[in-house]
């Protein structure tokens, strides 16, 4: 059983008090997220369909007596300390760069940040494709809003956190994770238009259906460089075809321009165009409770990520294949990798009544194949970041 938010908050307070010998004044929380469909589309100004999950990162904090920020975590033995009043640079420990980047973002907006002592606790698996870094960034930004009294407009807050990831963690990510973690609503998916940065809420509260997340517990090397390479390939296709982003391209225009593209660029662009269409269709299907259609689109998304975008791996393919073999008769409607890829999690749409059996069957088969246990859990769509 994973810890509830209440217990996690108690734990963060307790550890804070042990470390700093007084209770925290603030507790800021942000969830992880899972993306149902719309993968590698966000930085192409496309559509995504994530929801926040019932896994959280909490930052507990209190004012310091000087202008330094000290931050420790239940997930790492290494602490960080830096000046809140001077220019901040990335450094070690690496996990603290997400927090530093957010503090730097407030400074850049002319918001002075005072000295703080802080403690982080989290139930979002680290590096598992469930936006653990966005959860830490957005929890930190939520804390700083409370501390400074400067409340950012939510989209700006998400963009400040995205910027932190770009400059302090070196990952040129899109806006999906920070946006979902900031703006998510209980019982809903967010259909985000990453071009306009507007969103629609898609209710996802049929008690008969569940979102099953399976963490492969592998993370392959080169994830960051492969991500940056995919982004660059997409931008190159857009440049060659004379559009601002792949969002501006349609299938006939891509086919017409195919001769001028290298085959890899063409495949990448085709994934993005088709994935955008699938995401809109899936949102529609979920709205009308058409689970078989939503599930089919998830399988198609996975195949495209595997074959055209080439960001899957054997472990993720295996998990999706096992889900497919259980099939609709066994309660699985659809399954796909979720997040950046090269490890991390799959997300599956399952009938609630069959969840237990599905989880244990896939767990056993994965263990037999790779000698490693995956982590399996269900999540309802949770709310976005807040003060506790
Ligand atoms: C990571 C990034 C997101 C998005 C996904 C792929 O999670 O942080 O911005 O690009 O990969 O869809």
Short mmCIF file of C-alpha atoms and ligand atoms in Angstrom, two decimals:
data_model
loop_
_atom_site.label_atom_id
_atom_site.label_comp_id
_atom_site.label_asym_id
_atom_site.label_seq_id
_atom_site.Cartn_x
_atom_site.Cartn_y
_atom_site.Cartn_z
CA UNK A 1 0.00 0.00 0.00
CA UNK A 2 1.32 3.40 -0.88
CA UNK A 3 1.14 6.16 1.72
CA UNK A 4 -1.85 8.50 1.62
CA UNK A 5 -1.31 12.22 1.21
CA UNK A 6 -2.20 12.75 4.89
CA UNK A 7 0.42 10.27 6.06
CA UNK A 8 3.00 11.68 3.68
CA UNK A 9 2.35 15.18 5.07
CA UNK A 10 2.78 13.86 8.62
CA UNK A 11 5.98 12.16 7.62
CA UNK A 12 7.34 15.33 6.01
CA UNK A 13 6.51 17.33 9.17
CA UNK A 14 8.12 14.74 11.39
CA UNK A 15 11.33 14.59 9.39
CA UNK A 16 11.43 18.35 9.12
CA UNK A 17 11.11 18.64 12.92
CA UNK A 18 13.84 16.03 13.49
CA UNK A 19 16.19 17.76 11.09
CA UNK A 20 15.59 21.39 12.08
CA UNK A 21 14.28 21.05 15.66
CA UNK A 22 10.98 22.86 15.13
CA UNK A 23 7.79 22.28 13.18
CA UNK A 24 7.49 23.46 9.55
CA UNK A 25 5.42 26.56 8.83
CA UNK A 26 4.45 25.56 5.29
CA UNK A 27 3.65 22.31 3.49
CA UNK A 28 3.34 22.46 -0.30
CA UNK A 29 2.26 19.43 -2.31
CA UNK A 30 2.31 18.53 -6.02
CA UNK A 31 1.25 15.24 -7.64
CA UNK A 32 2.97 13.13 -10.28
CA UNK A 33 1.17 12.62 -13.60
CA UNK A 34 0.45 9.89 -16.08
CA UNK A 35 -0.22 10.65 -19.73
CA UNK A 36 -3.04 8.60 -21.26
CA UNK A 37 -2.15 9.54 -24.81
CA UNK A 38 -0.38 12.30 -26.77
CA UNK A 39 3.29 11.39 -26.39
CA UNK A 40 6.16 13.49 -27.71
CA UNK A 41 3.64 15.94 -29.06
CA UNK A 42 3.91 18.71 -26.45
CA UNK A 43 7.15 20.29 -27.70
CA UNK A 44 5.65 20.14 -31.20
CA UNK A 45 2.80 22.41 -30.06
CA UNK A 46 0.41 19.45 -30.18
CA UNK A 47 -2.18 17.82 -27.91
CA UNK A 48 -1.69 15.73 -24.76
CA UNK A 49 -4.14 14.01 -22.39
CA UNK A 50 -2.60 13.57 -18.92
CA UNK A 51 -4.05 13.33 -15.42
CA UNK A 52 -2.44 13.85 -12.02
CA UNK A 53 -1.95 10.65 -10.00
CA UNK A 54 -2.34 9.91 -6.29
CA UNK A 55 1.42 10.01 -5.78
CA UNK A 56 2.80 13.19 -4.30
CA UNK A 57 5.86 15.26 -3.52
CA UNK A 58 5.68 17.46 -0.44
CA UNK A 59 8.04 20.26 0.52
CA UNK A 60 7.88 21.22 4.21
CA UNK A 61 9.57 24.51 5.09
CA UNK A 62 10.07 27.26 7.64
CA UNK A 63 11.94 30.59 7.58
CA UNK A 64 15.70 30.45 8.18
CA UNK A 65 17.57 32.94 10.35
CA UNK A 66 19.80 33.96 7.43
CA UNK A 67 19.33 34.32 3.68
CA UNK A 68 20.39 30.77 2.85
CA UNK A 69 18.23 27.91 1.65
CA UNK A 70 18.93 24.50 3.15
CA UNK A 71 17.09 21.57 1.74
CA UNK A 72 17.17 17.89 2.64
CA UNK A 73 15.13 14.95 1.43
CA UNK A 74 13.85 11.59 2.58
CA UNK A 75 14.75 10.25 -0.87
CA UNK A 76 18.45 11.20 -0.83
CA UNK A 77 21.20 11.30 1.78
CA UNK A 78 22.68 14.42 0.17
CA UNK A 79 21.59 17.87 1.32
CA UNK A 80 21.90 21.16 -0.52
CA UNK A 81 22.60 24.65 0.72
CA UNK A 82 22.74 27.85 -1.31
CA UNK A 83 22.24 31.57 -0.97
CA UNK A 84 18.73 32.82 -1.76
CA UNK A 85 19.99 36.36 -2.33
CA UNK A 86 22.73 35.68 -4.91
CA UNK A 87 22.84 34.28 -8.41
CA UNK A 88 22.14 30.53 -8.26
CA UNK A 89 24.05 27.96 -10.30
CA UNK A 90 23.27 24.34 -10.93
CA UNK A 91 25.45 21.88 -9.05
CA UNK A 92 25.35 18.88 -6.78
CA UNK A 93 23.40 17.13 -5.45
CA UNK A 94 21.55 16.86 -8.74
CA UNK A 95 18.12 16.45 -7.21
CA UNK A 96 18.33 19.93 -5.69
CA UNK A 97 18.78 21.54 -9.12
CA UNK A 98 15.02 21.38 -9.66
CA UNK A 99 14.49 23.45 -6.53
CA UNK A 100 17.34 25.83 -7.36
CA UNK A 101 15.92 26.39 -10.83
CA UNK A 102 12.58 27.39 -9.37
CA UNK A 103 14.14 29.78 -6.84
CA UNK A 104 16.13 31.30 -9.73
CA UNK A 105 12.88 31.70 -11.69
CA UNK A 106 11.33 33.74 -8.87
CA UNK A 107 14.49 35.85 -8.62
CA UNK A 108 14.39 36.50 -12.38
CA UNK A 109 10.85 37.80 -12.02
CA UNK A 110 12.12 40.26 -9.41
CA UNK A 111 10.59 38.37 -6.48
CA UNK A 112 13.02 38.28 -3.53
CA UNK A 113 13.15 34.85 -1.90
CA UNK A 114 14.06 34.75 1.82
CA UNK A 115 16.19 32.14 3.56
CA UNK A 116 14.43 28.82 4.21
CA UNK A 117 14.94 25.43 5.71
CA UNK A 118 13.12 22.68 3.87
CA UNK A 119 12.52 18.94 3.76
CA UNK A 120 11.22 16.93 0.78
CA UNK A 121 9.22 13.69 0.93
CA UNK A 122 7.79 11.91 -2.09
CA UNK A 123 5.82 8.88 -3.23
CA UNK A 124 6.33 9.67 -6.93
CA UNK A 125 8.81 7.07 -8.23
CA UNK A 126 12.00 8.88 -9.23
CA UNK A 127 12.87 8.77 -12.92
CA UNK A 128 9.90 6.50 -13.69
CA UNK A 129 8.28 8.67 -16.37
CA UNK A 130 5.63 9.92 -13.92
CA UNK A 131 6.97 13.49 -13.75
CA UNK A 132 8.82 13.24 -10.44
CA UNK A 133 10.91 16.26 -11.46
CA UNK A 134 7.87 18.36 -12.37
CA UNK A 135 6.29 17.41 -9.02
CA UNK A 136 9.36 18.70 -7.17
CA UNK A 137 9.50 21.87 -9.28
CA UNK A 138 5.83 22.69 -8.92
CA UNK A 139 5.75 21.87 -5.19
CA UNK A 140 8.72 24.23 -4.78
CA UNK A 141 7.00 26.96 -6.79
CA UNK A 142 3.81 26.50 -4.75
CA UNK A 143 5.84 26.83 -1.57
CA UNK A 144 7.53 30.02 -2.83
CA UNK A 145 4.13 31.50 -3.72
CA UNK A 146 3.07 31.01 -0.10
CA UNK A 147 6.38 32.24 1.31
CA UNK A 148 6.64 35.38 -0.86
CA UNK A 149 2.93 36.16 -1.19
CA UNK A 150 3.45 36.44 -4.97
CA UNK A 151 0.96 34.10 -6.61
CA UNK A 152 1.73 33.38 -10.25
CA UNK A 153 -0.83 32.86 -12.94
CA UNK A 154 -0.96 29.01 -13.30
CA UNK A 155 0.33 28.79 -16.88
CA UNK A 156 3.17 31.16 -16.03
CA UNK A 157 3.96 29.04 -12.99
CA UNK A 158 4.12 25.91 -15.15
CA UNK A 159 6.41 27.73 -17.60
CA UNK A 160 8.70 28.94 -14.81
CA UNK A 161 9.05 25.30 -13.73
CA UNK A 162 9.63 24.13 -17.31
CA UNK A 163 12.39 26.74 -17.59
CA UNK A 164 13.94 25.37 -14.39
CA UNK A 165 14.07 21.94 -16.02
CA UNK A 166 15.64 23.35 -19.20
CA UNK A 167 18.36 25.41 -17.54
CA UNK A 168 19.01 23.58 -14.27
CA UNK A 169 18.44 19.95 -15.29
CA UNK A 170 19.38 20.27 -18.96
CA UNK A 171 16.26 18.54 -20.34
CA UNK A 172 14.55 20.48 -23.15
CA UNK A 173 11.12 19.17 -22.09
CA UNK A 174 7.74 20.36 -23.32
CA UNK A 175 5.06 21.88 -21.10
CA UNK A 176 2.90 18.80 -20.39
CA UNK A 177 4.32 17.68 -17.05
CA UNK A 178 4.53 21.04 -15.31
CA UNK A 179 1.18 22.07 -16.75
CA UNK A 180 -0.62 18.89 -15.64
CA UNK A 181 0.94 18.93 -12.18
CA UNK A 182 -0.09 22.57 -11.72
CA UNK A 183 -3.57 22.53 -13.24
CA UNK A 184 -4.95 19.00 -12.80
CA UNK A 185 -8.46 18.49 -11.39
CA UNK A 186 -9.75 15.56 -9.40
CA UNK A 187 -11.79 13.13 -11.50
CA UNK A 188 -10.59 14.60 -14.81
CA UNK A 189 -8.09 14.27 -17.60
CA UNK A 190 -6.70 17.48 -19.08
CA UNK A 191 -6.83 17.78 -22.84
CA UNK A 192 -4.09 20.36 -23.27
CA UNK A 193 -3.49 22.29 -26.47
CA UNK A 194 0.22 22.95 -26.11
CA UNK A 195 0.07 25.64 -28.79
CA UNK A 196 -2.49 27.93 -27.17
CA UNK A 197 -1.79 26.56 -23.66
CA UNK A 198 -5.51 26.26 -23.14
CA UNK A 199 -7.15 23.08 -21.89
CA UNK A 200 -10.45 21.20 -21.68
CA UNK A 201 -11.45 18.99 -18.77
CA UNK A 202 -12.43 15.45 -19.73
CA UNK A 203 -14.33 13.66 -16.94
CA UNK A 204 -12.75 10.31 -16.05
CA UNK A 205 -14.79 8.99 -13.16
CA UNK A 206 -16.55 5.85 -14.39
CA UNK A 207 -16.19 3.53 -11.35
CA UNK A 208 -16.14 0.55 -13.72
CA UNK A 209 -12.88 1.70 -15.38
CA UNK A 210 -9.44 2.10 -13.89
CA UNK A 211 -6.09 3.53 -14.95
CA UNK A 212 -3.42 0.93 -14.21
CA UNK A 213 0.18 2.07 -14.07
CA UNK A 214 2.99 -0.47 -14.32
CA UNK A 215 6.53 0.68 -13.63
CA UNK A 216 9.06 -1.45 -15.52
CA UNK A 217 11.62 -0.31 -12.94
CA UNK A 218 14.18 0.10 -15.69
CA UNK A 219 15.69 3.33 -16.96
CA UNK A 220 17.96 2.97 -19.94
CA UNK A 221 20.96 5.17 -20.54
CA UNK A 222 20.88 8.07 -22.96
CA UNK A 223 17.29 9.00 -22.14
CA UNK A 224 18.17 12.70 -21.99
CA UNK A 225 20.26 12.77 -25.17
CA UNK A 226 17.66 10.73 -27.10
CA UNK A 227 14.96 13.14 -25.95
CA UNK A 228 16.91 16.18 -27.12
CA UNK A 229 17.67 14.40 -30.42
CA UNK A 230 13.95 13.69 -31.05
CA UNK A 231 13.09 17.28 -30.37
CA UNK A 232 15.82 18.49 -32.75
CA UNK A 233 14.65 16.08 -35.48
CA UNK A 234 11.10 17.42 -35.26
CA UNK A 235 12.32 21.02 -35.40
CA UNK A 236 14.44 20.18 -38.43
CA UNK A 237 11.42 18.72 -40.29
CA UNK A 238 9.41 21.85 -39.46
CA UNK A 239 12.26 24.03 -40.73
CA UNK A 240 12.66 22.09 -43.99
CA UNK A 241 8.92 22.18 -44.65
CA UNK A 242 8.68 25.87 -43.76
CA UNK A 243 6.30 25.69 -40.79
CA UNK A 244 6.73 27.06 -37.26
CA UNK A 245 6.09 23.68 -35.67
CA UNK A 246 4.74 20.25 -36.64
CA UNK A 247 1.35 21.40 -35.39
CA UNK A 248 1.12 23.55 -38.52
CA UNK A 249 1.60 20.53 -40.76
CA UNK A 250 -1.06 18.17 -42.09
CA UNK A 251 -0.66 14.70 -43.59
CA UNK A 252 -0.88 15.77 -47.27
CA UNK A 253 1.75 18.48 -46.72
CA UNK A 254 4.03 15.97 -45.00
CA UNK A 255 3.62 13.52 -47.89
CA UNK A 256 4.21 16.27 -50.43
CA UNK A 257 7.42 17.28 -48.69
CA UNK A 258 8.62 13.74 -48.00
CA UNK A 259 11.22 13.82 -50.79
CA UNK A 260 13.09 16.62 -49.05
CA UNK A 261 13.25 14.83 -45.70
CA UNK A 262 15.51 12.13 -44.44
CA UNK A 263 13.54 8.94 -43.66
CA UNK A 264 14.05 9.27 -39.91
CA UNK A 265 12.70 12.82 -39.86
CA UNK A 266 9.71 11.69 -41.90
CA UNK A 267 8.91 8.90 -39.42
CA UNK A 268 9.21 11.23 -36.46
CA UNK A 269 6.86 13.77 -38.05
CA UNK A 270 4.35 11.10 -39.03
CA UNK A 271 4.18 9.91 -35.45
CA UNK A 272 3.52 13.44 -34.21
CA UNK A 273 0.78 14.17 -36.75
CA UNK A 274 -1.01 10.88 -36.18
CA UNK A 275 -0.56 11.05 -32.40
CA UNK A 276 -2.20 14.48 -32.33
CA UNK A 277 -5.20 13.07 -34.20
CA UNK A 278 -5.36 10.04 -31.91
CA UNK A 279 -5.27 12.25 -28.83
CA UNK A 280 -8.28 14.28 -29.96
CA UNK A 281 -10.16 11.09 -30.87
CA UNK A 282 -9.31 9.46 -27.54
CA UNK A 283 -10.57 12.49 -25.60
CA UNK A 284 -13.83 12.26 -27.54
CA UNK A 285 -14.11 8.50 -26.96
CA UNK A 286 -13.52 8.89 -23.21
CA UNK A 287 -16.10 11.67 -23.01
CA UNK A 288 -18.69 9.36 -24.52
CA UNK A 289 -17.59 6.31 -22.51
CA UNK A 290 -16.44 4.48 -25.63
CA UNK A 291 -13.65 2.56 -23.87
CA UNK A 292 -12.87 0.09 -26.68
CA UNK A 293 -12.07 2.98 -29.05
CA UNK A 294 -9.98 4.77 -26.43
CA UNK A 295 -8.12 1.50 -25.77
CA UNK A 296 -7.45 0.82 -29.44
CA UNK A 297 -5.98 4.31 -29.84
CA UNK A 298 -3.65 3.60 -26.91
CA UNK A 299 -2.31 0.45 -28.58
CA UNK A 300 -1.82 2.39 -31.82
CA UNK A 301 0.02 5.09 -29.94
CA UNK A 302 2.37 2.50 -28.48
CA UNK A 303 3.11 0.96 -31.87
CA UNK A 304 3.87 4.36 -33.31
CA UNK A 305 6.19 5.25 -30.41
CA UNK A 306 7.93 1.92 -30.87
CA UNK A 307 8.24 1.89 -34.66
CA UNK A 308 8.12 5.49 -35.89
CA UNK A 309 9.38 7.50 -32.95
CA UNK A 310 11.66 4.75 -31.57
CA UNK A 311 11.47 5.65 -27.89
CA UNK A 312 10.22 2.34 -26.46
CA UNK A 313 12.33 -0.56 -25.17
CA UNK A 314 11.95 -4.32 -24.78
CA UNK A 315 10.61 -4.08 -21.23
CA UNK A 316 7.84 -1.62 -22.17
CA UNK A 317 6.98 -3.58 -25.32
CA UNK A 318 6.72 -6.74 -23.22
CA UNK A 319 4.36 -5.11 -20.69
CA UNK A 320 2.10 -3.79 -23.45
CA UNK A 321 2.12 -7.18 -25.19
CA UNK A 322 1.11 -8.96 -21.98
CA UNK A 323 -1.75 -6.51 -21.53
CA UNK A 324 -2.84 -7.07 -25.11
CA UNK A 325 -2.84 -10.83 -24.61
CA UNK A 326 -5.12 -10.54 -21.60
CA UNK A 327 -7.34 -8.49 -23.90
CA UNK A 328 -10.82 -7.13 -23.59
CA UNK A 329 -12.19 -10.49 -22.42
CA UNK A 330 -9.82 -10.32 -19.44
CA UNK A 331 -10.59 -6.67 -18.74
CA UNK A 332 -7.80 -4.80 -20.58
CA UNK A 333 -9.03 -2.22 -23.09
CA UNK A 334 -5.73 -0.61 -24.06
CA UNK A 335 -2.13 -0.16 -23.02
CA UNK A 336 0.93 1.87 -24.01
CA UNK A 337 4.18 3.29 -22.75
CA UNK A 338 3.79 6.66 -21.06
CA UNK A 339 6.20 9.59 -20.66
CA UNK A 340 9.51 10.08 -22.43
CA UNK A 341 10.23 6.36 -22.93
CA UNK A 342 13.37 4.14 -22.76
CA UNK A 343 12.00 2.67 -19.53
CA UNK A 344 9.61 3.97 -16.92
CA UNK A 345 5.94 3.06 -17.01
CA UNK A 346 3.10 1.77 -19.10
CA UNK A 347 -0.46 3.01 -18.66
CA UNK A 348 -3.41 0.70 -19.27
CA UNK A 349 -7.15 1.17 -19.35
CA UNK A 350 -8.71 -1.71 -17.39
CA UNK A 351 -12.05 -2.85 -16.01
CA UNK A 352 -11.99 -2.21 -12.27
CA UNK A 353 -13.46 -5.63 -11.49
CA UNK A 354 -10.50 -7.39 -13.14
CA UNK A 355 -7.64 -5.25 -11.81
CA UNK A 356 -6.20 -7.65 -9.23
CA UNK A 357 -5.87 -10.55 -11.65
CA UNK A 358 -4.43 -8.38 -14.43
CA UNK A 359 -1.82 -6.86 -12.13
CA UNK A 360 -0.60 -10.13 -10.66
CA UNK A 361 -0.50 -11.90 -14.02
CA UNK A 362 1.59 -9.19 -15.67
CA UNK A 363 3.82 -8.92 -12.61
CA UNK A 364 4.60 -12.66 -12.70
CA UNK A 365 5.23 -12.75 -16.42
CA UNK A 366 7.51 -9.72 -16.32
CA UNK A 367 9.43 -11.21 -13.42
CA UNK A 368 9.86 -14.47 -15.24
CA UNK A 369 11.09 -12.69 -18.38
CA UNK A 370 13.45 -10.09 -16.88
CA UNK A 371 14.15 -11.35 -13.35
CA UNK A 372 12.89 -8.04 -12.02
CA UNK A 373 9.63 -7.09 -10.33
CA UNK A 374 7.58 -4.28 -11.84
CA UNK A 375 5.54 -2.02 -9.57
CA UNK A 376 1.82 -2.08 -10.29
CA UNK A 377 -0.72 0.43 -9.03
CA UNK A 378 -4.04 2.04 -9.87
CA UNK A 379 -4.70 5.75 -9.65
CA UNK A 380 -7.75 7.92 -9.88
CA UNK A 381 -7.23 11.34 -11.44
CA UNK A 382 -5.98 13.55 -8.62
CA UNK A 383 -5.91 17.31 -8.09
CA UNK A 384 -3.01 19.58 -8.95
CA UNK A 385 -0.55 21.36 -6.66
CA UNK A 386 -1.74 23.09 -3.46
CA UNK A 387 -0.76 24.06 0.06
CA UNK A 388 -1.63 21.35 2.58
C1 LIG B 1 8.72 13.98 -20.84
C2 LIG B 1 8.68 15.50 -20.99
C3 LIG B 1 7.34 15.97 -21.51
C4 LIG B 1 6.92 15.18 -22.75
C5 LIG B 1 7.08 13.68 -22.56
C6 LIG B 1 6.84 12.92 -23.81
O1 LIG B 1 7.83 13.58 -19.85
O2 LIG B 1 8.94 16.12 -19.76
O3 LIG B 1 7.39 17.34 -21.77
O4 LIG B 1 7.63 15.63 -23.87
O5 LIG B 1 8.38 13.35 -22.07
O6 LIG B 1 5.53 13.05 -24.23
#
